[in-house]
Short mmCIF file of C-alpha atoms in Angstrom, two decimals:
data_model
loop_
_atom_site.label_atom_id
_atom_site.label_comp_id
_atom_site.label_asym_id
_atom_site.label_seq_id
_atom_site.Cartn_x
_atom_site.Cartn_y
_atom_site.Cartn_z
CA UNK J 1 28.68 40.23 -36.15
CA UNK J 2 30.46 38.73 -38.40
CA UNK J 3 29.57 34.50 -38.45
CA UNK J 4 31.73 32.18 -40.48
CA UNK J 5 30.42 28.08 -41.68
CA UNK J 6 32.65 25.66 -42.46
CA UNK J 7 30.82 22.78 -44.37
CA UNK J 8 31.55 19.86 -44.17
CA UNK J 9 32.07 19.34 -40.90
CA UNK J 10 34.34 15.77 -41.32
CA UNK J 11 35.73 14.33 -44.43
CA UNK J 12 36.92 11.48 -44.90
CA UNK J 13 38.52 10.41 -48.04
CA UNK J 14 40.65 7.71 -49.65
CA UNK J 15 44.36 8.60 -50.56
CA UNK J 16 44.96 10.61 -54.18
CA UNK J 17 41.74 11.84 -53.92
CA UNK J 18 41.20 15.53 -54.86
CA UNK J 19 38.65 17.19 -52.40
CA UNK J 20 37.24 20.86 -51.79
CA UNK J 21 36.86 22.56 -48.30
CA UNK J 22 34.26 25.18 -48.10
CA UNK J 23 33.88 28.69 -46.10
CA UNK J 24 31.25 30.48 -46.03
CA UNK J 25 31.18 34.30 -44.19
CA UNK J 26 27.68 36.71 -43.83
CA UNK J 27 29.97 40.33 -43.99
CA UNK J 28 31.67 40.66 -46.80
CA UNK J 29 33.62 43.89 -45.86
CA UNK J 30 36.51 41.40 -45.13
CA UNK J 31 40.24 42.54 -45.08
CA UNK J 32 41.66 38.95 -45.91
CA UNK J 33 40.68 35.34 -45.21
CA UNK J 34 42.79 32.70 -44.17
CA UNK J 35 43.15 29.09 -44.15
CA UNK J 36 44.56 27.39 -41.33
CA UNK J 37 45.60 23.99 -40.18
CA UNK J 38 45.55 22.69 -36.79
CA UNK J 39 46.96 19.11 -35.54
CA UNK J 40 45.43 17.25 -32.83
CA UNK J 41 46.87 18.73 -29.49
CA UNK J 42 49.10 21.43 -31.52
CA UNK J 43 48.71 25.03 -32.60
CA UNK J 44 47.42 26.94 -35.75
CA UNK J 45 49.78 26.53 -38.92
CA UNK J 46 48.61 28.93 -41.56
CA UNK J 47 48.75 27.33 -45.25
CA UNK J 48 47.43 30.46 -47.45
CA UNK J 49 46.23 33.47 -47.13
CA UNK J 50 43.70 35.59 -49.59
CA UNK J 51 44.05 39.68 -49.46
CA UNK J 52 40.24 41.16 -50.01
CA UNK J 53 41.90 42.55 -53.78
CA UNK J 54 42.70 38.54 -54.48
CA UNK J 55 40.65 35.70 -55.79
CA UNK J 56 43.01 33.20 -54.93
CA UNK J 57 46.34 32.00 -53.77
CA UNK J 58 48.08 28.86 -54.34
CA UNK J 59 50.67 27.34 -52.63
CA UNK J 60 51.96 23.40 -53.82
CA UNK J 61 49.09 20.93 -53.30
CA UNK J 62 46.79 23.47 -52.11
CA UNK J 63 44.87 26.09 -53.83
CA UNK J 64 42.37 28.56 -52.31
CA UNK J 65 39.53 30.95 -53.46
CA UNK J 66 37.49 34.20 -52.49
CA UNK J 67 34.72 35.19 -53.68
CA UNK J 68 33.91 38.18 -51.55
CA UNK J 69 30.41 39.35 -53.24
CA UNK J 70 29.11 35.76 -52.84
CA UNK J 71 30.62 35.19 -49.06
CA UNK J 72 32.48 32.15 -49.92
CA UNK J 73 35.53 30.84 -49.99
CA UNK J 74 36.92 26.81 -51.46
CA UNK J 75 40.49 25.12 -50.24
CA UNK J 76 41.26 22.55 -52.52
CA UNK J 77 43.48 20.01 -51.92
CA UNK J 78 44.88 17.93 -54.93
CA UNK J 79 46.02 14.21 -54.99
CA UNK J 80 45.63 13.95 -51.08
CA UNK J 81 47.73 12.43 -48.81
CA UNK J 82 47.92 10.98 -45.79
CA UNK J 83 49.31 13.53 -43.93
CA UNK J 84 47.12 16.01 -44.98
CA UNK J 85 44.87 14.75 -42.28
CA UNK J 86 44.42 17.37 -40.02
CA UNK J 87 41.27 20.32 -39.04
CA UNK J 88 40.87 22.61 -41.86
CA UNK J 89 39.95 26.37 -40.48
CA UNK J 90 39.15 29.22 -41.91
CA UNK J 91 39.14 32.58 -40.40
CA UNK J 92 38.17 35.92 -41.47
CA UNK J 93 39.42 39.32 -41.11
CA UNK J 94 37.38 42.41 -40.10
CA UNK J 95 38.40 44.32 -37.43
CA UNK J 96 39.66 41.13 -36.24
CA UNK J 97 39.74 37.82 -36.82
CA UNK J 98 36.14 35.25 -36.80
CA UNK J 99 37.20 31.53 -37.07
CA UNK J 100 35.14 28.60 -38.73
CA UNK J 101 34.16 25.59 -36.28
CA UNK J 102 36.57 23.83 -39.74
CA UNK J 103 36.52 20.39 -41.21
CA UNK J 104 38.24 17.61 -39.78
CA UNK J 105 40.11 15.55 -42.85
CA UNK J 106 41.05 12.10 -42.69
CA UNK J 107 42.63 10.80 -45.74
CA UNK J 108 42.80 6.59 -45.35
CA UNK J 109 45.79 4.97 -47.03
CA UNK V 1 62.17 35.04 -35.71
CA UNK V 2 61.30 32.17 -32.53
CA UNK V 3 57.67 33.06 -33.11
CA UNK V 4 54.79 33.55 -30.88
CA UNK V 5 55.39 32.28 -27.72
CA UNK V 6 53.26 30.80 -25.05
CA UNK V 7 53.42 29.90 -21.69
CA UNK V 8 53.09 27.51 -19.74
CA UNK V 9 52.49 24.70 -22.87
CA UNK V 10 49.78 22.70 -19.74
CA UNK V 11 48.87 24.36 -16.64
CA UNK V 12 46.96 22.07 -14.19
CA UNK V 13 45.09 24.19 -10.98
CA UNK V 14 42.51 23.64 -8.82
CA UNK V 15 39.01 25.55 -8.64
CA UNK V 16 39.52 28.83 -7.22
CA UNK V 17 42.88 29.37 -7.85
CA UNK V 18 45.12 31.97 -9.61
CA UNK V 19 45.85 31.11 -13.25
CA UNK V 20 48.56 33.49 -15.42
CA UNK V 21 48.81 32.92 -19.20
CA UNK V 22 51.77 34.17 -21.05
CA UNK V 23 52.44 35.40 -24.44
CA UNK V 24 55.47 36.88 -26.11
CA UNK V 25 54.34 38.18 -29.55
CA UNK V 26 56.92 38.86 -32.91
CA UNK V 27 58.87 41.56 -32.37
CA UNK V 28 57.55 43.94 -34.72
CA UNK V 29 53.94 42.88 -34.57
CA UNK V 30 51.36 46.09 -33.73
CA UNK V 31 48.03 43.65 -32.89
CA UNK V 32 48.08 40.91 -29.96
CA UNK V 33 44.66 38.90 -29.76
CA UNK V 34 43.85 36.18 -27.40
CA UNK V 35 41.52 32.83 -28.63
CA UNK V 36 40.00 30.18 -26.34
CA UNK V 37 39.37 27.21 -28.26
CA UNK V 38 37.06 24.53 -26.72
CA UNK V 39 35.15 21.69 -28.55
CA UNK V 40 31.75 23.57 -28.05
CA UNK V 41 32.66 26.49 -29.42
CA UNK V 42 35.70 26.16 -31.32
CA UNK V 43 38.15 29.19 -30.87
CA UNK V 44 36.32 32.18 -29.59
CA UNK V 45 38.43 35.64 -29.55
CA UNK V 46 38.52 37.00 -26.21
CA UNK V 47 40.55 40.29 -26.57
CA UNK V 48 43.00 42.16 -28.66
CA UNK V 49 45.09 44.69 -28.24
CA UNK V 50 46.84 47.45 -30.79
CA UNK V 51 50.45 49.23 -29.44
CA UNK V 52 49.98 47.62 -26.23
CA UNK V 53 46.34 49.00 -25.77
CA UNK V 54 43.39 46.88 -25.34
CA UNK V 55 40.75 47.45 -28.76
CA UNK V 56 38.27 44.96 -27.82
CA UNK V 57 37.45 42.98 -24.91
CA UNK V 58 34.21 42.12 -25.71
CA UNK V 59 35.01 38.43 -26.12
CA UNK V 60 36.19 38.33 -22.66
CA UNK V 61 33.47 35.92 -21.04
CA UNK V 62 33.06 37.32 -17.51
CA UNK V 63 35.05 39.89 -14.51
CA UNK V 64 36.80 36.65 -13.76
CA UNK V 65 39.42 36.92 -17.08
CA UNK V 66 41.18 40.15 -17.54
CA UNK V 67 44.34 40.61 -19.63
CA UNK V 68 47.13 43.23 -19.81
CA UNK V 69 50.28 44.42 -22.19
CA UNK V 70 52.62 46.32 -19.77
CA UNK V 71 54.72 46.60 -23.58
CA UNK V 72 55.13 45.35 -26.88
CA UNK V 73 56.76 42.62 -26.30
CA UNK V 74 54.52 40.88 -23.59
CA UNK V 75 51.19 39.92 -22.59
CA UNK V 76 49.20 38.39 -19.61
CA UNK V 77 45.93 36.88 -19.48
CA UNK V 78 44.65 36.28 -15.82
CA UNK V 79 41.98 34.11 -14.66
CA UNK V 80 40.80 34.63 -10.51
CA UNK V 81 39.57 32.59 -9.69
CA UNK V 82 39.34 29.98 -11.82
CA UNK V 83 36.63 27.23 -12.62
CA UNK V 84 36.12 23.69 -14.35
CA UNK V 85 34.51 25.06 -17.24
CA UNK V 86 37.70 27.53 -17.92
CA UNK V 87 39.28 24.24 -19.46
CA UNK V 88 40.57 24.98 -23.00
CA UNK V 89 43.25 25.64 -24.52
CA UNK V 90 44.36 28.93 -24.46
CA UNK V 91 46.34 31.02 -28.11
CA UNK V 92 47.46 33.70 -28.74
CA UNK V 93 48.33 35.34 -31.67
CA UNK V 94 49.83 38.15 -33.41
CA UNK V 95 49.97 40.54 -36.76
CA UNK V 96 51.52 43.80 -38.33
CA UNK V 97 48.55 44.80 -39.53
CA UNK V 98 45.13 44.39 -38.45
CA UNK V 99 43.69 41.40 -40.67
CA UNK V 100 45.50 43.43 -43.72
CA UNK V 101 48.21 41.92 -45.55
CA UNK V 102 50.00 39.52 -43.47
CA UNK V 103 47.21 37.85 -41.59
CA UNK V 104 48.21 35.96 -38.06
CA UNK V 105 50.65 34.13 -36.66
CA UNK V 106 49.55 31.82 -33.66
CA UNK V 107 51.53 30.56 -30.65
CA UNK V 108 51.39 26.77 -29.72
CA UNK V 109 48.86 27.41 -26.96
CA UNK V 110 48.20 26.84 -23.48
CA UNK V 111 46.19 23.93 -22.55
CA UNK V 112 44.25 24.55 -18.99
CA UNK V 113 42.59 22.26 -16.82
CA UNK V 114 40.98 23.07 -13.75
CA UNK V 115 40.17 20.58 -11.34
#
């Protein structure tokens, strides 16, 4: 079964600050892997998403890798902001989808 | 596209009681899965279906939850009866492909008490 580690498990950082976000998965026969945010009291909001044939994707601010053979993957998150606090998840995609207990991020103006 | 839809957005019941979840997936979208998310054990999948038939329910904790897709574009997930530690909040999500290219899309989720 497939078990996915999120480390750490709470950041907090001050604003500007460029900061990494690791995941860490035991099968690596993974179809994709995804990073996820979720807002106190809301839903999932995906942010990027890595295809087993990629080593990264980047969208704006945010910038993630896979590294399949090892079984990890980094979100980093340049000149942070505020509003980029929030619970960082990752999930990863077998036959279906395992989730990462994820990192709660406070940045501090 | 209105996205994946859920509901009711809170459902408050008593212990023993009848509880319905709803979910509407994208049109278009082949897989259906169901989460639980609860501080404990963060978001557990429960079941998921592919064309409207159920794949896995090996997530499903006990003969108390079951869940249906009577078609593509709509799901149940029932809880009789229902107990305290049922509280969580309830997603559900859905994709083209299974965990291929496009990854998920979740719903805003259901948030269940029972008192």
């Amino acid at each position: 079964k497939q078990e996915v580690t999120q480390i750490p498990a709470a950041l907090s950082v001050p604003e500007g600050e460029n900061l990494v976000l690791n995941c860490s998965f035991t099968d690596s026969a993974i179809y994709n892997l995804q990073w996820f945010r979720q807002d106190p009291g809301k839903g999932l909001t995906s942010l990027l998403l890595i295809q087993s044939s990629q080593r990264e994707q980047t969208s704006g601010r945010l910038n993630a890798s896979l590294d399949k053979s090892s079984g990890r993957s980094t979100l980093y998150i340049a000149a942070s902001q505020p509003g980029d606090s929030a619970t960082y998840l990752c999930a990863v995609g077998n036959n279906d989808m395992r989730f990462g207990a994820g990192t709660r991020l406070t940045v501090k103006p | 596209d209105a996205g994946v839809i859920q509901s009711p957005r809170h459902e408050v019941t008593e212990m023993g009681q009848e509880v319905t979840l709803r979910c509407k997936p994208i049109s278009g979208h082949d897989y259906l899965f169901w989460y639980r998310q609860t501080m404990m054990r963060g978001l557990e999948l429960l079941i998921y279906f592919n064309n409207n038939v159920p794949i896995d329910d090996s997530g499903m904790p006990e003969d108390r939850f079951s869940a249906k897709m009577p078609n593509a574009s709509f799901s149940t997930l029932k809880i009789q009866p229902s107990e305290p530690r049922d509280s969580a909040v309830y997603f559900c999500a859905s994709s083209p492909l299974l965990g291929i290219e496009y990854g998920y899309t979740f719903g805003s989720g259901t948030r269940l008490t029972v008192v």
